Every structure is written in structure tokens, then in C-alpha cells.
Coordinates of C-alpha atoms in Angstrom, one line a residue:
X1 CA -14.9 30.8 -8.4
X2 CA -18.1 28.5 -7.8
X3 CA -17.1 25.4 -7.6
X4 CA -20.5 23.9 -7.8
X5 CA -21.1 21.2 -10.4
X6 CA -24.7 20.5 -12.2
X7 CA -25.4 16.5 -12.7
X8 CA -24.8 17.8 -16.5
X9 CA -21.4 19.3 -15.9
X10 CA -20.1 17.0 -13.2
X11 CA -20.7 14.4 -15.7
X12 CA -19.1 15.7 -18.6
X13 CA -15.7 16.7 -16.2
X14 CA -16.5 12.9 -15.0
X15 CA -16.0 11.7 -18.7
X16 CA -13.3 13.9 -19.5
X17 CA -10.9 11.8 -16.2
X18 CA -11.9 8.6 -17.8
X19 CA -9.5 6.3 -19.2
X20 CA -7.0 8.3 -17.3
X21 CA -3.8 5.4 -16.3
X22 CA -2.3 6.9 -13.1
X23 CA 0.9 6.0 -11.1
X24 CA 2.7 2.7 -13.0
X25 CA 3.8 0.4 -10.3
X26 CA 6.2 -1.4 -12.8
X27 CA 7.6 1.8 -13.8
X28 CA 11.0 1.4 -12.9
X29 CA 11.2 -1.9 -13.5
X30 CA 10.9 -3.7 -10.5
X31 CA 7.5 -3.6 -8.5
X32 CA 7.1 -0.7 -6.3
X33 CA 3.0 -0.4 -5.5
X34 CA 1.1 2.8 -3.8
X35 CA 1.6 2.4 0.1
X36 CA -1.2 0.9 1.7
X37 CA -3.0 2.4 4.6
X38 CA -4.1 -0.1 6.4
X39 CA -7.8 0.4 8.4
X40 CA -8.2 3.9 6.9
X41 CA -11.0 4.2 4.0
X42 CA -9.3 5.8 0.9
X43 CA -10.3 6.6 -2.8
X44 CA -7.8 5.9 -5.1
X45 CA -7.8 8.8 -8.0
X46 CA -5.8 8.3 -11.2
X47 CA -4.4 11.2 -13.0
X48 CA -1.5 11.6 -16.0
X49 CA 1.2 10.0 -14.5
X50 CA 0.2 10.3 -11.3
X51 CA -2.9 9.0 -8.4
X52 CA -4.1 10.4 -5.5
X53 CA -5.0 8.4 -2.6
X54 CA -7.7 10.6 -0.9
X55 CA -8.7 10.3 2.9
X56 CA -12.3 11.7 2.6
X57 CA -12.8 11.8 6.2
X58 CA -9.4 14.4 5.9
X59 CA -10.5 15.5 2.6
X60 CA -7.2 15.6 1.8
X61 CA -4.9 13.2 0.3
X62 CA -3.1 10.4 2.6
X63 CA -0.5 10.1 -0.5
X64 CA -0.1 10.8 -4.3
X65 CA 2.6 8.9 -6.2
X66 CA 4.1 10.3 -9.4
X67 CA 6.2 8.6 -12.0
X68 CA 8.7 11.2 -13.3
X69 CA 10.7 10.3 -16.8
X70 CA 13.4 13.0 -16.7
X71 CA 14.4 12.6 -20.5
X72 CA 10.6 13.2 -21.3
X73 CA 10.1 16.5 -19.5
X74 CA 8.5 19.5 -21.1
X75 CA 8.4 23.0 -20.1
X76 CA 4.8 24.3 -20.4
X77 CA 3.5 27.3 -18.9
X78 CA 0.8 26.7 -16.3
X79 CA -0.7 29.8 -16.8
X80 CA -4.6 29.7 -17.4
X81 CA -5.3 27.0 -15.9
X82 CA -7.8 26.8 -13.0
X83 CA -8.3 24.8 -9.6
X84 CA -10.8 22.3 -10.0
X85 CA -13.0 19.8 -8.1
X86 CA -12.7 16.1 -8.8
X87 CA -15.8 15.3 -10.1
X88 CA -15.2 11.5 -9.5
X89 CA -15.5 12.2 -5.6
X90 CA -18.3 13.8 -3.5
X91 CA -17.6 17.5 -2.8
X92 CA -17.3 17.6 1.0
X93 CA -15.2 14.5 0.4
X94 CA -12.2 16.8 -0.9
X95 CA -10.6 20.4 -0.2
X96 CA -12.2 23.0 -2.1
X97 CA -11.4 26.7 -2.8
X98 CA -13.3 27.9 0.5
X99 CA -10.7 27.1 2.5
X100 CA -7.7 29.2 0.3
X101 CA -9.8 32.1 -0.4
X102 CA -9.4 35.2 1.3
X103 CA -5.7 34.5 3.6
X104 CA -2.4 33.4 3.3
X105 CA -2.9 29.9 2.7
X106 CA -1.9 28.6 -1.1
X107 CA -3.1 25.8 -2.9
X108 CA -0.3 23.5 -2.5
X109 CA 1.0 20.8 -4.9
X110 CA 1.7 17.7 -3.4
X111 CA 2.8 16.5 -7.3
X112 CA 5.2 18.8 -8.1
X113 CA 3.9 20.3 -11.4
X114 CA 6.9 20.1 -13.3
X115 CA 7.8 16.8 -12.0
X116 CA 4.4 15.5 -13.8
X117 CA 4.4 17.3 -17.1
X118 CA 6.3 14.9 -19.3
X119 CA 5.6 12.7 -22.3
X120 CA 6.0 11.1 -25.5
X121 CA 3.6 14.3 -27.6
X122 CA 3.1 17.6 -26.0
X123 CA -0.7 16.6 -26.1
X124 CA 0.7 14.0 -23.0
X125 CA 2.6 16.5 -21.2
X126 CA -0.1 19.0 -21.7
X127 CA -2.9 16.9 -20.1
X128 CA -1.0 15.8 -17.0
X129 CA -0.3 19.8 -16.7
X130 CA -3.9 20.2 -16.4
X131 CA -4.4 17.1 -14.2
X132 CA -1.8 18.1 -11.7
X133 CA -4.2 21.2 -10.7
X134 CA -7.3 19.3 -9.5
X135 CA -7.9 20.1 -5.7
X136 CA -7.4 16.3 -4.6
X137 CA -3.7 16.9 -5.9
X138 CA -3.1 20.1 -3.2
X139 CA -3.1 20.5 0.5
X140 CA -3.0 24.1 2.3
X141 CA 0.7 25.4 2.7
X142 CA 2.1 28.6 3.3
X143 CA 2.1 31.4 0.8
X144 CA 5.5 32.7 1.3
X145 CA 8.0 31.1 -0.8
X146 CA 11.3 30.6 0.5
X147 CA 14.4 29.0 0.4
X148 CA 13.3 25.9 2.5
X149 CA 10.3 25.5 -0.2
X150 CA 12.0 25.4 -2.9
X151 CA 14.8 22.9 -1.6
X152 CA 11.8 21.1 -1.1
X153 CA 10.4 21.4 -4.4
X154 CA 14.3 20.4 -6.3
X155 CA 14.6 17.5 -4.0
X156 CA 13.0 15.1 -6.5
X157 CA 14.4 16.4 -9.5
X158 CA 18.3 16.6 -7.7
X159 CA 17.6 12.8 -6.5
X160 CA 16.8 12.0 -10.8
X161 CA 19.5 14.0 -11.7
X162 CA 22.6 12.8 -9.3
X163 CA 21.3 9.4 -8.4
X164 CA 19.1 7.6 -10.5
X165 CA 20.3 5.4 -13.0
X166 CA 20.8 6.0 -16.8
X167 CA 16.6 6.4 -17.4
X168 CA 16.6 9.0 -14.8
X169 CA 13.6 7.3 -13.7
X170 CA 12.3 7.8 -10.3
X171 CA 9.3 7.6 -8.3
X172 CA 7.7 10.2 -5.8
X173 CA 5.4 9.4 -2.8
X174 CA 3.8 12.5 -0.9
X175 CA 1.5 13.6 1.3
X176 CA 0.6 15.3 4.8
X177 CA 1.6 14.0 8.3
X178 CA -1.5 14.6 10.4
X179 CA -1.1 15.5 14.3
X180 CA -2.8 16.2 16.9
X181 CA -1.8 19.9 17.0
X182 CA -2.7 20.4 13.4
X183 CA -4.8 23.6 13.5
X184 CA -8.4 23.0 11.9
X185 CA -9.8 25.8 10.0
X186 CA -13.2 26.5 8.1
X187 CA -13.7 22.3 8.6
X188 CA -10.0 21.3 7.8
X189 CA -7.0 20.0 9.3
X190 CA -4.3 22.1 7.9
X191 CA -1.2 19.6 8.3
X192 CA 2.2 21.4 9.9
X193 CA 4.6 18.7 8.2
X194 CA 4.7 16.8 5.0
X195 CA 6.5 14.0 3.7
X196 CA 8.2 12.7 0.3
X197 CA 9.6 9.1 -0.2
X198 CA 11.6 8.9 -3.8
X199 CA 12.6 5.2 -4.7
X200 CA 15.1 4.6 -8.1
X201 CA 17.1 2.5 -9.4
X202 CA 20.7 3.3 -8.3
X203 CA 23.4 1.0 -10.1
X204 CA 20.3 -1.4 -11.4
X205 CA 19.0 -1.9 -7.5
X206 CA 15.8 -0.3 -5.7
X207 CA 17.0 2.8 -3.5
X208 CA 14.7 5.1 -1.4
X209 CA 15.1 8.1 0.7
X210 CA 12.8 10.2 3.1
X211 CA 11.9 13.8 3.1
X212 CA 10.0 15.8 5.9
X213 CA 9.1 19.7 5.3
X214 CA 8.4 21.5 8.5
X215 CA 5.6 24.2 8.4
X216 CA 5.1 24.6 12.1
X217 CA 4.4 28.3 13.4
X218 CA 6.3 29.5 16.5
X219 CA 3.0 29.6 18.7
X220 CA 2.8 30.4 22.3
X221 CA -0.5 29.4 22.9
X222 CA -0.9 25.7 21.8
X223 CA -3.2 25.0 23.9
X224 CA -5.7 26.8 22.3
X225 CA -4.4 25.6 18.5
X226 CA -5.2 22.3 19.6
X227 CA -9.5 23.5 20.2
X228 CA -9.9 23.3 16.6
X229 CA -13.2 25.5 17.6
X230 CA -11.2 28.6 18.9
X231 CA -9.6 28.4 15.2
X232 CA -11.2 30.9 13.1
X233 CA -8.4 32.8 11.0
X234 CA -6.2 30.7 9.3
X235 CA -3.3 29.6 11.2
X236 CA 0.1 31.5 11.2
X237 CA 2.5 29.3 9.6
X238 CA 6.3 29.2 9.8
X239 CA 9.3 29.2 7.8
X240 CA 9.4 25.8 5.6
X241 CA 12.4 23.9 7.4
X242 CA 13.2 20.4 5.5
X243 CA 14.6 17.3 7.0
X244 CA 16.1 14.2 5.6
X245 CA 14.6 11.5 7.7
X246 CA 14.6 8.0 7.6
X247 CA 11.6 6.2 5.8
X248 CA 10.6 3.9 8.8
X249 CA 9.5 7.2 10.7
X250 CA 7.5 8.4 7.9
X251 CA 5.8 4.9 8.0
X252 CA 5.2 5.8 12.2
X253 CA 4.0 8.9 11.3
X254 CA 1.6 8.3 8.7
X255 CA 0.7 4.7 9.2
X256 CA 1.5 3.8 5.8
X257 CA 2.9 0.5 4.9
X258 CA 6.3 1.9 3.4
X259 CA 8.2 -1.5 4.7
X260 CA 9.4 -2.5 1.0
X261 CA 11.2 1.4 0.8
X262 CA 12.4 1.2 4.6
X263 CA 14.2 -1.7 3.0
X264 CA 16.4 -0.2 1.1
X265 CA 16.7 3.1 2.5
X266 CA 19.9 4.9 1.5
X267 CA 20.0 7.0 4.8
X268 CA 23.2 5.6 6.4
X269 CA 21.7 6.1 10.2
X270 CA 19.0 4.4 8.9
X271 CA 20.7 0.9 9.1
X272 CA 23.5 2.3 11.6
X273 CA 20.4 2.7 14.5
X274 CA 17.4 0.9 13.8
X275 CA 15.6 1.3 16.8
X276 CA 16.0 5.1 16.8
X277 CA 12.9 7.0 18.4
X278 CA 11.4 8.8 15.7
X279 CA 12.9 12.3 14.8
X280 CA 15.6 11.7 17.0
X281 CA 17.6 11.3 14.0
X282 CA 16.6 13.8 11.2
X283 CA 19.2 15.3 9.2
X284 CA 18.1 19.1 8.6
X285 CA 19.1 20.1 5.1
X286 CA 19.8 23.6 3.8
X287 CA 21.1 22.6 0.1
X288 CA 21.1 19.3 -1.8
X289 CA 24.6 18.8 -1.1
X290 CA 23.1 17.9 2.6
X291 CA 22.0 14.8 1.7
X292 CA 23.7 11.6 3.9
X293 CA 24.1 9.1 1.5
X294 CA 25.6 5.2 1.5
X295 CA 26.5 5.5 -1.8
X296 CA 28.7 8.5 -3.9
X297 CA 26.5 10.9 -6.0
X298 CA 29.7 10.6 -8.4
X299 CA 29.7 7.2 -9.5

């Protein structure tokens, strides 16, 4: 696919992103903004439903937050719809096709697809389909699909389901966790962990939990991952592992300000050890029903 835009076409695809709303702050009903990231420049891309907070010097997203209405969701096919450039941000400022073409690397959603596509007309649904396939809204992931993946991918919609209030409202922050043994290939860091922060209203009050997928390859030469110029296939990466972590180690890890959702953190060792080194207290999940709780999914 050529991803190169003419001043005409750039333009038009411009025009066709405007008046687009993004991520609601107020959409639960109590203020919950984008996380900052403090000393960091950042573009902030609306979308259906969703925005995108690119890094351009990562040309990746720091985080995308989604507002999910789960009596409003419609099932529409994705298929025909292509990968596109943002046309609102410079193309070496984003991940383009050139790095998924020709390996094992997929384009992969950091708003979950179906999580977006919801509405009051299909016409609403349909657009925020389309949006939720623009580069700035994928990071490179693994191709295999497996059962860590798609725990992964069901954690949102298990969190709406199970513990969000009546509305079956809830909010979705994600993005990559750059280290310094990320393996750079054809000009970008290809992040080995992500994260996800939902927040909802659980018996009327703000409630939060932390999320950290695990894409780390079993190398034996790190050393040599960590010369980004030594990297010239794409990096083998491992089985998707995902932890339940709590939010003030996302925060460490990503330098985003995420103190309002460290708050009120529902992750019992969370409050139980605060001053926890980070990791030392992840909770690896293999199933929803994993999920440490302070409160019962059965109220």
C-alpha cells in the first residue's frame, strides 16, 4: 500500500477528521481527564470516541483513552477497511505500514475495535469503526493470537460487564511501556509490555484497575537486542503473558500522571503495601475470574 499523501489528498483525509469529539472526560460522570505526561511533547488526536496521545519522537502513542457505552454497542464487520496515516500529523511523526510489512509483526490495536464501535445511529458506530484503524491508534504486537491476547482483549469488556454500574460505562487508558531493552527495528522501538487502566463507576464511586500484557521474547543474547543497530529482522516475540498490576506502577513505568486512578485503585495489595517495588507485586492472570478485587463482582 503507498502510504504517501498529495497536499490535495492529505487535505481532503484532513477535512474528513475534522469536527471529530474524541475521549469525553465527563463521561462517567465525574471528571476523569487524559493522563498527562509531564516534560514529554505529545499531539493529542481525537477520533470517534476515542484520542490518541501521540509521542512523535516514539512515533507511537504514549496513551489512547476510549469511552465505551456497553448498551450502545454494534456489531459491524471490519472487513474492507484499510490502515491509514493520520493526515493531521507529519508522516515520520507516526508508525506507518513499513514497519508491519513483510514479518510477523501485526498492526496492533491499542483501542480495542469493538470496544469503540458503539452509538446512538449505525452511521456513529460505523465512523468510529473506521477511526479505530488509523496507524496512530496501533503499535507493533505479535502476530500469533493466543490465549493471553485475548484475555487481554475481554478484560475491558469483563470489567463493563461484572463491575461497572447500571450504564455499563467505563473508561479505557492504553498504551506501550517503553524500556531500555525494547528492540528497535526499521527506525522503531517495538515495546515488549503494554498497559490498560479502566476506571467506572462501581456502586456510584470512581474505581480503577491496572493491566500489564507481557510480550517479551525468551532471548539469550540481550546484549545485543539492546544495540538497536545489530537489529535488522524483526524481533522474536513471546507468548502474550497478562498481569494485573497495581496502577501506581503503571504511573513509574510510563511517567504518566495516573495519581487520580492510583486513588481509587480496586487492587487490594494496592492499599495493603504501598511502598511495594514495582512488579514485585503483579498478579498473573489466566482467566477473568483472576482478578483480586476489594469489592464482590456479585453485588
Amino acid at each position: 500500500m503507498n502510504e504517501l499523501m498529495t497536499d490535495h489528498t492529505a487535505a481532503v483525509a484532513a477535512r474528513n477528521l475534522a469536527g471529530r469529539a474524541g475521549y469525553d472526560p465527563g463521561f462517567l460522570g465525574v471528571p476523569v481527564p487524559i493522563p498527562a505526561l509531564p516534560a514529554v511533547k505529545t499531539v493529542l488526536l481525537p477520533y470517534t470516541h476515542f484520542s490518541v496521545m501521540m509521542r512523535p519522537d516514539k512515533r507511537l502513542a504514549a496513551v489512547t483513552a476510549l469511552a465505551m457505552d456497553g448498551k450502545k454497542l454494534m456489531d459491524l464487520d471490519r472487513s474492507g477497511i484499510a490502515w491509514r496515516l493520520d493526515p493531521r500529523l507529519p508522516e515520520d511523526q507516526q508508525t506507518g505500514e513499513r514497519v508491519y510489512a513483510r514479518n510477523d509483526l501485526d498492526r496492533g490495536h491499542l483501542v480495542r475495535r469493538a470496544s469503540a464501535v458503539w452509538g446512538d445511529t449505525r452511521a456513529e458506530a460505523a465512523q468510529a469503526n473506521e477511526d479505530t484503524f488509523y496507524y496512530t491508534n496501533a503499535a507493533p504486537q505479535a502476530a500469533k493470537f493466543n490465549q493471553g491476547m485475548e484475555l487481554w482483549l475481554g478484560l475491558e469488556s469483563y470489567l463493563q460487564e461484572n463491575a461497572a454500574d447500571n450504564s455499563r460505562r467505563i473508561v479505557v487508558f492504553t498504551g506501550p511501556i517503553f524500556g531500555d531493552t525494547d528492540p528497535v527495528y526499521r527506525g522503531v522501538d517495538i515495546p515488549l509490555r503494554f498497559f490498560k487502566v479502566a476506571a467506572f463507576l462501581h456502586h456510584g464511586e470512581l474505581a480503577a484497575t491496572g493491566y500489564v500484557v507481557d510480550q517479551t521474547p525468551q532471548l539469550t543474547d540481550l546484549p545485543e537486542i539492546r544495540r538497536p543497530s545489530a537489529i535488522d529482522d524483526a524481533p522474536p516475540l513471546g507468548p502474550f503473558r497478562t498481569f494485573q498490576v497495581p496502577i501506581r506502577d503503571i504511573a513509574a513505568l510510563t511517567a504518566l500522571d495516573l495519581d487520580q486512578l492510583t486513588a481509587v485503585d480496586r487492587m487490594p495489595i494496592a492499599a495493603a503495601l504501598p511502598s511495594a517495588r514495582v512488579a514485585s507485586t503483579w498478579r498473573e492472570l489466566h482467566s477473568a475470574e483472576d482478578l483480586d478485587l476489594d469489592f464482590d463482582l456479585g453485588e
